[in-house]
Amino acid sequence: MSKYVHGYSEMEANRLNDQADSLANLIHYDSIWEEGALILEAGCGGGAQTRP
């Protein structure tokens, strides 16, 4: 059995991205970021929620 690291197996990364995509409109309906802005998404696993 291999050691699990959150979001780093291909299957888990796909699941997390699908989950993030399903919530994107609810979470970011009013988000406005400047082009090229750096966003810190601390403590959020693979960072799938704050993709541009």
PDB file of C-alpha atoms in Angstrom:
ATOM      1  CA  MET A   1       0.000   0.000   0.000  1.00  0.00           C
ATOM      2  CA  SER A   2       1.413   3.399  -0.953  1.00  0.00           C
ATOM      3  CA  LYS A   3       1.364   6.420   1.331  1.00  0.00           C
ATOM      4  CA  TYR A   4      -1.596   8.732   0.583  1.00  0.00           C
ATOM      5  CA  VAL A   5      -0.881  12.438   0.102  1.00  0.00           C
ATOM      6  CA  HIS A   6      -3.996  14.597  -0.323  1.00  0.00           C
ATOM      7  CA  GLY A   7      -4.690  15.306  -3.982  1.00  0.00           C
ATOM      8  CA  TYR A   8      -1.566  13.701  -5.401  1.00  0.00           C
ATOM      9  CA  SER A   9      -2.949  10.469  -6.796  1.00  0.00           C
ATOM     10  CA  GLU A  10      -4.436  10.959 -10.265  1.00  0.00           C
ATOM     11  CA  MET A  11      -7.834   9.613  -9.190  1.00  0.00           C
ATOM     12  CA  GLU A  12      -7.989  11.841  -6.101  1.00  0.00           C
ATOM     13  CA  ALA A  13      -6.777  14.913  -8.006  1.00  0.00           C
ATOM     14  CA  ASN A  14      -9.548  14.349 -10.573  1.00  0.00           C
ATOM     15  CA  ARG A  15     -12.132  13.979  -7.798  1.00  0.00           C
ATOM     16  CA  LEU A  16     -10.991  17.190  -6.109  1.00  0.00           C
ATOM     17  CA  ASN A  17     -11.041  19.097  -9.405  1.00  0.00           C
ATOM     18  CA  ASP A  18     -14.548  17.827 -10.198  1.00  0.00           C
ATOM     19  CA  GLN A  19     -15.685  18.878  -6.719  1.00  0.00           C
ATOM     20  CA  ALA A  20     -14.131  22.329  -7.142  1.00  0.00           C
ATOM     21  CA  ASP A  21     -15.729  22.765 -10.580  1.00  0.00           C
ATOM     22  CA  SER A  22     -19.168  21.927  -9.195  1.00  0.00           C
ATOM     23  CA  LEU A  23     -18.854  24.683  -6.562  1.00  0.00           C
ATOM     24  CA  ALA A  24     -17.038  27.347  -8.600  1.00  0.00           C
ATOM     25  CA  ASN A  25     -20.129  29.382  -9.526  1.00  0.00           C
ATOM     26  CA  LEU A  26     -21.350  29.419  -5.917  1.00  0.00           C
ATOM     27  CA  ILE A  27     -18.022  30.397  -4.408  1.00  0.00           C
ATOM     28  CA  HIS A  28     -16.684  32.801  -7.030  1.00  0.00           C
ATOM     29  CA  TYR A  29     -19.791  34.459  -8.482  1.00  0.00           C
ATOM     30  CA  ASP A  30     -18.495  37.853  -7.316  1.00  0.00           C
ATOM     31  CA  SER A  31     -14.719  37.300  -7.356  1.00  0.00           C
ATOM     32  CA  ILE A  32     -12.740  39.877  -9.307  1.00  0.00           C
ATOM     33  CA  TRP A  33      -8.982  39.422  -9.690  1.00  0.00           C
ATOM     34  CA  GLU A  34      -6.597  41.488 -11.758  1.00  0.00           C
ATOM     35  CA  GLU A  35      -4.858  39.730 -14.655  1.00  0.00           C
ATOM     36  CA  GLY A  36      -1.729  37.995 -13.340  1.00  0.00           C
ATOM     37  CA  ALA A  37      -2.717  38.396  -9.676  1.00  0.00           C
ATOM     38  CA  LEU A  38      -1.218  35.908  -7.224  1.00  0.00           C
ATOM     39  CA  ILE A  39      -3.811  34.313  -4.937  1.00  0.00           C
ATOM     40  CA  LEU A  40      -2.870  32.496  -1.721  1.00  0.00           C
ATOM     41  CA  GLU A  41      -5.188  29.563  -1.082  1.00  0.00           C
ATOM     42  CA  ALA A  42      -3.729  28.417   2.255  1.00  0.00           C
ATOM     43  CA  GLY A  43      -4.613  25.041   3.676  1.00  0.00           C
ATOM     44  CA  CYS A  44      -6.842  24.045   0.761  1.00  0.00           C
ATOM     45  CA  GLY A  45      -5.375  20.776  -0.470  1.00  0.00           C
ATOM     46  CA  GLY A  46      -4.475  20.825  -4.128  1.00  0.00           C
ATOM     47  CA  GLY A  47      -5.602  24.430  -4.709  1.00  0.00           C
ATOM     48  CA  ALA A  48      -8.410  23.521  -7.078  1.00  0.00           C
ATOM     49  CA  GLN A  49     -10.870  26.158  -5.823  1.00  0.00           C
ATOM     50  CA  THR A  50      -8.902  29.238  -6.872  1.00  0.00           C
ATOM     51  CA  ARG A  51      -8.084  28.380 -10.442  1.00  0.00           C
ATOM     52  CA  PRO A  52      -8.677  31.295 -12.814  1.00  0.00           C
TER      53      PRO A  52
END
